[in-house]
XYZ file of C-alpha atoms in Angstrom:
167
model
C 110.540 202.499 5.291
C 111.746 205.013 7.879
C 110.750 204.380 11.488
C 108.076 206.594 13.025
C 109.521 208.793 15.753
C 107.908 208.794 19.182
C 106.515 212.193 20.166
C 108.697 214.221 22.534
C 106.085 214.004 25.310
C 106.445 210.211 25.356
C 110.219 210.104 25.778
C 111.255 209.422 29.390
C 115.019 209.856 29.210
C 115.434 213.331 27.702
C 118.509 215.150 28.929
C 117.990 218.206 31.146
C 118.467 221.652 29.594
C 121.656 223.574 30.413
C 121.738 225.537 33.675
C 123.929 228.400 34.831
C 126.574 226.856 37.104
C 128.509 230.054 37.911
C 128.457 233.754 36.949
C 131.154 236.214 38.010
C 133.022 239.340 37.024
C 136.457 238.715 35.548
C 139.579 240.239 37.159
C 139.203 243.476 35.187
C 135.538 243.997 36.091
C 134.844 244.804 32.439
C 133.325 241.379 31.693
C 131.122 238.802 33.317
C 131.685 235.154 32.584
C 128.745 232.754 32.550
C 129.580 229.065 32.945
C 126.953 226.440 32.123
C 126.811 222.972 33.661
C 126.877 221.257 30.235
C 127.828 222.117 26.670
C 125.168 224.230 24.911
C 124.143 224.810 21.311
C 125.115 228.504 21.894
C 121.669 229.540 20.519
C 123.266 228.948 17.123
C 125.894 231.697 17.691
C 129.448 231.022 16.527
C 132.240 230.708 19.103
C 134.322 233.906 19.199
C 131.851 236.090 17.254
C 130.238 239.002 19.150
C 126.457 239.424 19.295
C 124.012 241.466 21.417
C 123.791 239.871 24.872
C 120.050 240.591 24.985
C 119.461 237.706 22.567
C 120.520 235.193 25.245
C 120.658 236.851 28.693
C 119.146 239.741 30.623
C 120.715 241.963 33.292
C 120.935 245.636 34.250
C 122.566 247.412 31.295
C 122.213 244.523 28.834
C 121.301 246.905 25.983
C 124.854 248.298 25.959
C 126.584 244.908 26.190
C 127.945 242.440 23.655
C 128.586 238.754 24.236
C 130.770 236.077 22.695
C 130.954 232.348 23.353
C 134.444 231.244 24.484
C 133.462 227.565 24.387
C 130.179 225.664 24.239
C 129.960 226.058 28.033
C 131.378 229.543 28.628
C 129.772 232.837 27.575
C 131.529 236.172 28.128
C 129.648 239.477 28.304
C 131.414 242.833 27.886
C 129.735 244.928 30.592
C 132.174 247.856 30.616
C 129.356 250.213 29.533
C 126.859 248.748 32.040
C 127.928 251.094 34.844
C 125.064 250.162 37.179
C 125.790 246.410 37.186
C 127.373 245.107 40.387
C 128.336 241.890 42.141
C 125.172 240.581 43.782
C 122.952 241.568 40.834
C 121.091 238.901 38.863
C 121.516 237.558 35.337
C 118.664 235.609 33.763
C 118.410 233.529 30.620
C 116.057 234.864 27.948
C 113.381 232.286 27.107
C 113.133 233.333 23.452
C 116.816 232.518 22.951
C 116.088 228.794 22.723
C 119.471 228.062 24.304
C 119.591 224.277 24.470
C 121.957 221.470 25.330
C 124.531 220.666 22.650
C 123.419 217.765 20.503
C 125.873 215.148 19.327
C 123.567 212.783 17.499
C 120.290 214.017 16.031
C 118.720 210.539 15.765
C 120.054 208.958 18.930
C 119.389 211.898 21.291
C 116.269 213.399 19.678
C 117.709 216.923 19.758
C 114.428 218.284 18.416
C 112.925 217.399 21.810
C 115.518 219.245 23.932
C 113.987 221.915 26.161
C 115.281 225.496 26.225
C 117.281 226.620 29.241
C 115.754 228.974 31.773
C 116.722 230.372 35.149
C 118.927 233.000 36.701
C 122.044 233.387 38.805
C 123.685 235.962 41.049
C 126.828 237.667 39.757
C 129.810 236.976 42.001
C 132.696 239.375 42.566
C 135.988 238.552 40.841
C 138.323 236.277 42.715
C 140.801 237.469 43.743
C 139.355 240.961 44.030
C 141.138 243.770 42.228
C 142.214 246.687 44.415
C 142.419 250.211 43.015
C 145.842 251.819 42.697
C 145.652 255.566 43.215
C 148.267 257.642 41.419
C 148.276 261.384 42.092
C 150.345 263.727 39.949
C 150.826 267.443 40.361
C 153.160 270.192 41.317
C 154.874 269.971 44.676
C 154.525 273.755 45.024
C 151.189 275.569 45.215
C 150.713 279.161 44.130
C 148.236 281.151 46.206
C 146.628 282.809 43.202
C 146.428 279.776 40.933
C 145.526 277.060 43.422
C 146.746 273.475 43.358
C 145.968 271.084 40.534
C 146.300 267.338 41.083
C 145.655 264.745 38.374
C 144.468 261.220 39.250
C 143.790 260.007 35.685
C 146.708 257.525 35.824
C 144.974 255.601 38.641
C 143.988 252.005 37.870
C 141.728 249.322 39.272
C 138.349 250.894 38.508
C 136.816 247.491 37.895
C 136.867 247.828 34.110
C 135.108 251.161 34.292
C 136.353 254.709 34.276
C 136.537 256.421 37.657
C 133.570 258.715 38.162
C 135.637 261.703 39.309
C 139.217 262.834 39.029
C 139.733 265.639 41.549
């Protein structure tokens, strides 16, 4: 005879759901990295395989972003197309994602009783900050009739995003 399991509501020592410990842009500015305080079940996503970020998190520009789990505690979001996302903005966990704590032992820990994570965090700037490097190329002689053309497309350090204007 198998033992009858106690209902989840009657268990006093359930482990807390995962919480966002830190969120920041990486050095390139093209990704944000979300670090959780404990290992997660990754909402059943496979480590290293890309999926739409909107299935787990929400932020400005999430519709154009893909995510991938680096580990059970670290999620990376490609935000290079989310051009209106900045340090100081918020990221929140999507309730429907059912992101839960990783479960080692189904019978011992009662994983079926684990609560889904919720909450939000503020995106921090990369550390150390990346400074732009401006590179201007053009002729050293200007013709009165043709004007002067200078190209700045070789400049770097746009925070993972293309510069808005090359003059």
